[in-house]
């Protein structure tokens, strides 16, 4: 877990991907860094501060007209925005939102009180386990990572290919286009739901 | 203004339409009520408490893909939801939102602090007019009604026909279908805007 945190600090890439890389590298940080670089994440990270004023607003309405999605995906130039592959990416994102119902783009969008509430629940669940506090905290970290991959659009399994995520897919597109690409916001309406 | 308020209390219809009716009736409340009834508003009002669990989620993406809209419109039965005329209504609503950029469905959705802020601005503007307080309050009411018809989807002039509004169009559809129809919520994304 220490290695995962260090790698995350170094790269800014999600805990989920850092964890995978550390595991694959058997705890070797240099190797883990290499793995992330091979996956295109490092390139993505290096572009992540570049502003994305261009892009596409995409939508998807389910055939029964009872679920609808609106999303803004930013890139750097109109050239990339008009590119068919970019537009397919936007379409896949809308389908993912419709199918998998994420609540946030990334963990950065989760309100602190929601994370606190989750931690509280985990702590309560682990109270009777008799495990030492340091272990409990590690289990909580693990559960939280799982929670992120349940509720964050970037870390959910891609519904068309469970082995990948939009964090990974977007990193690949950034690598390919040489432009920063960002899912800026989204909304999902389901007919008759409370809001 | 007193008559307008009374009519509004009696009918629950928007100040804008009540004002028009009172003016048309030269201040005669019975006549004004009749005018509203002729316009189909009374019928609409009588259905307004009926729950709308069916309906349609609609969307519109402008051809440049830089403006997008998502809307939920409720009705009582799937039969009406599937009706072509209802679906055209939903489409027109999405176009109105894209073209006219309303901020709220009706004045009920405007936060109290926004209305207070508006009133404060009007009061400030009228400070030097030297008009008596009672007149100033009436002018403020008038300006507020204007503000509602600027920012509320239901009271804005319909972009295809400036003489009508969605409040009126929906009242007509309620009359025609015999079902309550409600614009439940909407969102409008413009590429690159602050949010």
Coordinates of C-alpha atoms in Angstrom, one line a residue:
Chain A
X1 CA 0.0 0.0 0.0
X2 CA 2.9 2.3 0.8
X3 CA 4.4 1.6 -2.7
X4 CA 1.0 2.3 -4.3
X5 CA 0.7 5.7 -2.5
X6 CA 4.3 6.6 -3.5
X7 CA 3.6 5.7 -7.1
X8 CA 0.4 7.7 -7.0
X9 CA 2.2 10.7 -5.7
X10 CA 4.8 10.4 -8.4
X11 CA 2.4 10.0 -11.2
X12 CA -1.0 11.4 -10.3
X13 CA -2.6 8.3 -11.8
X14 CA -5.5 6.6 -10.0
X15 CA -5.0 4.3 -7.0
X16 CA -6.6 1.6 -9.0
X17 CA -4.1 1.7 -11.8
X18 CA -1.1 2.3 -9.4
X19 CA -2.2 -0.7 -7.4
X20 CA -2.3 -2.9 -10.5
X21 CA 1.1 -1.7 -11.6
X22 CA 2.7 -2.3 -8.2
X23 CA 1.2 -5.8 -8.1
X24 CA 2.4 -6.5 -11.6
X25 CA 5.9 -5.2 -10.7
X26 CA 5.9 -7.2 -7.4
X27 CA 6.4 -4.0 -5.4
X28 CA 9.3 -2.7 -7.5
X29 CA 8.6 1.0 -8.0
X30 CA 10.9 1.6 -10.9
X31 CA 9.3 -1.4 -12.7
X32 CA 5.8 -0.1 -11.8
X33 CA 6.6 3.2 -13.3
X34 CA 7.7 1.5 -16.5
X35 CA 4.4 -0.5 -16.6
X36 CA 2.4 2.7 -16.3
X37 CA 4.5 4.4 -19.0
X38 CA 3.9 1.4 -21.3
X39 CA 0.2 1.7 -20.8
X40 CA 0.4 5.3 -22.0
X41 CA -0.5 6.8 -18.6
X42 CA 2.7 8.9 -18.2
X43 CA 2.1 10.6 -21.5
X44 CA -1.4 11.3 -20.4
X45 CA -0.3 12.8 -17.1
X46 CA 2.2 15.1 -18.9
X47 CA -0.7 16.6 -20.9
X48 CA -3.1 16.8 -18.0
X49 CA -2.4 20.5 -17.2
X50 CA -3.1 21.6 -20.7
X51 CA -6.3 23.5 -21.1
X52 CA -9.1 21.9 -23.2
X53 CA -11.4 24.6 -24.6
X54 CA -12.5 22.6 -27.6
X55 CA -14.5 19.3 -27.6
X56 CA -17.9 17.9 -28.0
X57 CA -21.2 17.9 -26.1
X58 CA -22.7 14.4 -26.6
X59 CA -26.0 12.8 -25.6
X60 CA -27.6 9.4 -25.6
X61 CA -31.3 8.6 -25.2
X62 CA -32.2 5.0 -24.6
X63 CA -34.7 3.5 -27.1
X64 CA -37.5 3.5 -24.5
X65 CA -36.8 7.3 -23.9
X66 CA -36.7 6.7 -20.2
X67 CA -33.0 7.1 -19.7
X68 CA -31.0 10.1 -21.0
X69 CA -27.4 11.2 -20.8
X70 CA -25.6 14.5 -21.5
X71 CA -21.8 14.8 -21.4
X72 CA -19.1 17.4 -22.1
X73 CA -15.7 16.0 -23.3
X74 CA -12.9 18.5 -23.8
X75 CA -9.9 18.4 -26.0
X76 CA -7.4 21.0 -27.2
X77 CA -8.3 21.6 -30.9
X78 CA -11.4 21.6 -33.0
X79 CA -9.4 19.3 -35.3
X80 CA -9.4 16.5 -32.7
X81 CA -13.0 17.3 -31.7
X82 CA -14.2 16.7 -35.3
X83 CA -12.2 13.4 -35.5
X84 CA -14.4 10.4 -35.9
X85 CA -12.4 8.4 -33.3
X86 CA -12.9 11.2 -30.7
X87 CA -16.7 11.3 -31.5
X88 CA -16.8 7.5 -31.0
X89 CA -15.1 8.0 -27.6
X90 CA -17.8 10.5 -26.6
X91 CA -20.5 8.1 -27.8
X92 CA -19.0 5.2 -25.7
X93 CA -18.8 7.5 -22.7
X94 CA -22.5 8.3 -23.0
X95 CA -23.4 4.6 -23.3
X96 CA -21.2 3.8 -20.3
X97 CA -23.1 6.4 -18.2
X98 CA -26.5 5.1 -19.3
X99 CA -25.5 1.5 -18.6
X100 CA -23.3 1.8 -15.5
X101 CA -24.8 4.8 -13.8
X102 CA -21.6 6.4 -12.4
X103 CA -22.1 9.3 -9.9
X104 CA -18.8 11.1 -10.5
X105 CA -16.2 11.6 -13.1
X106 CA -13.3 10.8 -10.7
X107 CA -12.7 10.6 -7.0
X108 CA -11.9 14.3 -7.0
X109 CA -15.6 15.1 -7.6
X110 CA -16.7 13.0 -4.6
X111 CA -17.7 15.4 -1.7
X112 CA -15.6 14.9 1.4
X113 CA -18.7 14.1 3.5
X114 CA -19.6 11.2 1.1
X115 CA -16.1 9.7 1.6
X116 CA -16.3 10.2 5.3
X117 CA -19.7 8.5 5.4
X118 CA -18.3 5.5 3.5
X119 CA -15.3 5.2 5.8
X120 CA -17.6 5.3 8.8
X121 CA -19.6 2.4 7.4
X122 CA -16.5 0.4 6.8
X123 CA -15.1 1.1 10.2
X124 CA -18.4 0.0 11.8
X125 CA -18.4 -3.2 9.7
X126 CA -14.8 -3.9 10.9
X127 CA -15.4 -3.1 14.5
X128 CA -16.0 -6.7 15.6
X129 CA -13.2 -8.1 13.5
X130 CA -10.7 -7.7 16.3
X131 CA -8.1 -6.7 13.7
X132 CA -5.4 -4.2 14.8
X133 CA -6.1 -0.5 13.8
X134 CA -3.3 -0.4 11.2
X135 CA -4.8 -3.4 9.4
X136 CA -8.3 -1.9 9.7
X137 CA -7.1 1.3 8.0
X138 CA -5.5 -0.7 5.2
X139 CA -8.7 -2.6 4.6
X140 CA -10.6 0.7 4.6
X141 CA -8.3 2.0 2.0
X142 CA -8.9 -1.1 -0.1
X143 CA -12.7 -0.8 0.3
X144 CA -12.5 2.9 -0.7
X145 CA -10.6 2.0 -3.9
X146 CA -13.4 -0.5 -4.7
X147 CA -16.0 2.2 -3.9
X148 CA -14.2 4.6 -6.4
X149 CA -14.3 1.9 -9.1
X150 CA -18.1 1.5 -8.5
X151 CA -19.1 5.1 -8.6
X152 CA -16.5 6.9 -10.8
X153 CA -16.9 7.0 -14.6
X154 CA -13.1 6.8 -15.0
X155 CA -12.5 3.7 -12.9
X156 CA -15.6 1.6 -13.6
X157 CA -15.0 -1.4 -15.9
X158 CA -15.9 -0.4 -19.4
X159 CA -19.2 -2.2 -20.2
X160 CA -18.0 -3.3 -23.6
X161 CA -14.7 -4.7 -22.3
X162 CA -14.5 -5.3 -18.5
X163 CA -10.7 -5.5 -18.6
X164 CA -10.4 -1.8 -19.4
X165 CA -11.6 1.6 -17.9
X166 CA -12.1 5.0 -19.4
X167 CA -9.1 6.2 -17.5
X168 CA -7.0 3.8 -19.6
X169 CA -9.0 4.4 -22.8
X170 CA -8.6 8.1 -22.5
X171 CA -4.8 7.8 -21.7
X172 CA -4.5 5.8 -25.0
X173 CA -6.4 8.5 -26.9
X174 CA -4.2 11.2 -25.4
X175 CA -1.2 9.3 -26.5
X176 CA -2.6 8.9 -30.0
X177 CA -3.8 12.4 -30.5
X178 CA -1.0 14.2 -28.6
X179 CA -3.7 16.3 -27.0
X180 CA -5.1 16.4 -23.5
X181 CA -8.7 14.9 -23.3
X182 CA -10.9 15.5 -20.2
X183 CA -14.4 14.3 -19.3
X184 CA -15.6 17.6 -17.9
X185 CA -19.1 16.8 -16.6
X186 CA -22.1 14.6 -17.2
X187 CA -25.7 14.2 -16.1
X188 CA -28.0 11.1 -16.3
X189 CA -31.8 11.3 -16.1
X190 CA -34.0 8.4 -15.4
X191 CA -37.7 8.9 -15.9
X192 CA -39.6 9.3 -12.6
X193 CA -36.5 9.1 -10.3
X194 CA -36.2 11.4 -7.3
X195 CA -33.9 14.3 -7.7
Chain B
X1 CA -52.1 44.8 -9.6
X2 CA -54.5 43.8 -6.8
X3 CA -56.8 42.2 -9.3
X4 CA -53.9 40.3 -10.8
X5 CA -52.9 39.0 -7.4
X6 CA -56.4 37.9 -6.6
X7 CA -56.8 36.1 -9.9
X8 CA -53.5 34.4 -9.3
X9 CA -54.6 33.2 -5.9
X10 CA -57.8 31.9 -7.3
X11 CA -56.3 30.1 -10.3
X12 CA -52.6 29.4 -9.5
X13 CA -51.7 30.5 -13.0
X14 CA -48.6 32.6 -13.6
X15 CA -48.6 36.4 -12.9
X16 CA -47.8 37.0 -16.6
X17 CA -51.0 35.3 -17.8
X18 CA -53.2 36.6 -15.0
X19 CA -52.0 40.2 -15.8
X20 CA -52.8 39.7 -19.5
X21 CA -56.3 38.4 -18.6
X22 CA -57.0 41.2 -16.2
X23 CA -55.9 43.8 -18.8
X24 CA -58.0 42.1 -21.5
X25 CA -61.0 42.1 -19.1
X26 CA -60.4 45.7 -18.1
X27 CA -60.1 44.7 -14.5
X28 CA -63.3 42.6 -14.3
X29 CA -62.3 39.5 -12.4
X30 CA -65.2 37.3 -13.5
X31 CA -64.4 38.1 -17.1
X32 CA -60.7 37.6 -16.5
X33 CA -61.5 34.1 -15.1
X34 CA -63.5 33.4 -18.2
X35 CA -60.6 34.4 -20.5
X36 CA -58.2 32.1 -18.7
X37 CA -60.8 29.3 -18.9
X38 CA -61.1 29.9 -22.7
X39 CA -57.3 29.6 -23.0
X40 CA -57.5 26.2 -21.4
X41 CA -55.6 27.2 -18.2
X42 CA -58.3 26.3 -15.8
X43 CA -58.5 22.8 -17.1
X44 CA -54.7 22.6 -16.8
X45 CA -54.8 23.8 -13.2
X46 CA -57.4 21.2 -12.3
X47 CA -55.0 18.5 -13.4
X48 CA -51.9 20.0 -11.9
X49 CA -52.0 17.9 -8.7
X50 CA -52.1 14.6 -10.6
X51 CA -48.9 12.6 -10.5
X52 CA -46.9 12.2 -13.7
X53 CA -44.8 9.0 -13.5
X54 CA -44.6 8.4 -17.2
X55 CA -43.1 10.6 -19.9
X56 CA -40.0 11.1 -22.0
X57 CA -36.4 12.0 -21.6
X58 CA -35.5 14.2 -24.6
X59 CA -32.2 15.7 -25.8
X60 CA -30.9 18.0 -28.4
X61 CA -27.4 18.5 -29.6
X62 CA -26.7 21.5 -31.8
X63 CA -25.1 20.7 -35.2
X64 CA -21.8 22.1 -34.1
X65 CA -21.9 19.8 -31.1
X66 CA -21.1 22.7 -28.8
X67 CA -24.5 23.1 -27.2
X68 CA -26.5 20.2 -25.7
X69 CA -29.7 19.9 -23.8
X70 CA -31.3 17.2 -21.7
X71 CA -34.9 17.4 -20.4
X72 CA -37.5 15.3 -18.5
X73 CA -41.1 15.9 -19.4
X74 CA -43.7 13.9 -17.4
X75 CA -47.2 12.8 -18.2
X76 CA -49.7 10.3 -16.7
X77 CA -49.6 7.4 -19.1
X78 CA -47.3 5.7 -21.4
X79 CA -50.0 6.1 -24.1
X80 CA -49.6 9.9 -24.1
X81 CA -45.8 9.5 -23.8
X82 CA -45.7 7.5 -27.0
X83 CA -47.9 10.0 -28.8
X84 CA -46.2 11.8 -31.6
X85 CA -47.6 15.2 -30.6
X86 CA -46.2 14.8 -27.1
X87 CA -42.8 13.8 -28.5
X88 CA -42.9 16.9 -30.7
X89 CA -43.6 19.0 -27.6
X90 CA -40.6 17.5 -25.9
X91 CA -38.5 18.3 -29.0
X92 CA -39.7 21.9 -29.1
X93 CA -38.8 22.3 -25.4
X94 CA -35.3 21.1 -26.0
X95 CA -35.0 23.6 -28.9
X96 CA -36.3 26.4 -26.7
X97 CA -33.7 25.6 -24.0
X98 CA -30.9 25.5 -26.6
X99 CA -32.0 28.8 -28.2
X100 CA -33.3 30.8 -25.3
X101 CA -31.1 29.5 -22.4
X102 CA -33.6 29.6 -19.6
X103 CA -32.3 29.1 -16.1
X104 CA -35.3 27.6 -14.4
X105 CA -38.6 25.8 -15.3
X106 CA -40.8 28.3 -13.3
X107 CA -40.4 31.0 -10.7
X108 CA -40.9 28.2 -8.1
X109 CA -37.4 27.0 -8.9
X110 CA -35.7 30.3 -8.4
X111 CA -33.8 30.4 -5.1
X112 CA -35.1 33.0 -2.7
X113 CA -31.7 34.7 -2.6
X114 CA -31.7 35.2 -6.4
X115 CA -35.1 37.0 -6.2
X116 CA -33.9 39.1 -3.2
X117 CA -30.8 40.1 -5.2
X118 CA -32.9 41.1 -8.2
X119 CA -35.3 43.2 -5.9
X120 CA -32.3 44.9 -4.3
X121 CA -30.9 45.9 -7.7
X122 CA -34.3 47.3 -8.8
X123 CA -34.7 49.2 -5.5
X124 CA -31.2 50.6 -5.9
X125 CA -32.1 51.7 -9.5
X126 CA -35.3 53.4 -8.3
X127 CA -33.8 55.1 -5.3
X128 CA -33.2 58.4 -7.1
X129 CA -36.6 58.4 -8.8
X130 CA -38.3 60.2 -5.9
X131 CA -41.4 58.0 -6.3
X132 CA -43.4 57.0 -3.2
X133 CA -42.6 53.6 -1.7
X134 CA -46.0 52.1 -2.7
X135 CA -45.3 53.0 -6.4
X136 CA -41.8 51.7 -6.1
X137 CA -43.0 48.3 -4.8
X138 CA -45.4 48.1 -7.7
X139 CA -42.7 48.9 -10.2
X140 CA -40.5 46.2 -8.6
X141 CA -43.3 43.7 -8.9
X142 CA -43.5 44.5 -12.6
X143 CA -39.8 44.2 -13.1
X144 CA -39.8 40.9 -11.3
X145 CA -42.5 39.6 -13.6
X146 CA -40.3 40.7 -16.6
X147 CA -37.4 38.9 -14.9
X148 CA -39.4 35.6 -14.7
X149 CA -40.3 35.8 -18.4
X150 CA -36.6 36.2 -19.1
X151 CA -35.2 33.3 -17.1
X152 CA -38.1 30.8 -16.8
X153 CA -38.7 28.2 -19.5
X154 CA -42.5 28.4 -19.0
X155 CA -42.8 32.1 -19.4
X156 CA -40.3 33.0 -22.1
X157 CA -41.7 33.8 -25.5
X158 CA -41.6 30.6 -27.6
X159 CA -38.8 31.0 -30.1
X160 CA -41.0 29.7 -33.0
X161 CA -43.9 32.0 -32.1
X162 CA -43.3 34.9 -29.8
X163 CA -46.9 35.4 -29.0
X164 CA -47.1 32.2 -27.0
X165 CA -45.2 30.5 -24.1
X166 CA -44.7 26.9 -23.0
X167 CA -47.1 27.6 -20.0
X168 CA -49.8 28.2 -22.6
X169 CA -48.7 25.5 -25.0
X170 CA -48.6 22.9 -22.2
X171 CA -52.0 24.1 -20.9
X172 CA -53.4 23.4 -24.4
X173 CA -51.8 19.9 -24.5
X174 CA -53.2 19.1 -21.0
X175 CA -56.6 20.2 -22.3
X176 CA -56.2 18.0 -25.4
X177 CA -54.8 14.9 -23.8
X178 CA -56.8 15.1 -20.6
X179 CA -53.6 14.4 -18.7
X180 CA -51.3 16.5 -16.5
X181 CA -48.0 17.3 -18.3
X182 CA -45.0 18.7 -16.4
X183 CA -41.5 19.8 -17.4
X184 CA -39.7 18.2 -14.5
X185 CA -36.1 19.3 -15.0
X186 CA -33.6 20.3 -17.7
X187 CA -29.9 20.9 -18.1
X188 CA -28.1 22.8 -20.9
X189 CA -24.4 22.4 -21.6
X190 CA -22.4 24.9 -23.6
X191 CA -18.8 23.8 -24.5
X192 CA -16.2 25.5 -22.5
X193 CA -18.5 27.5 -20.2
X194 CA -17.8 27.9 -16.5
X195 CA -19.9 25.6 -14.2

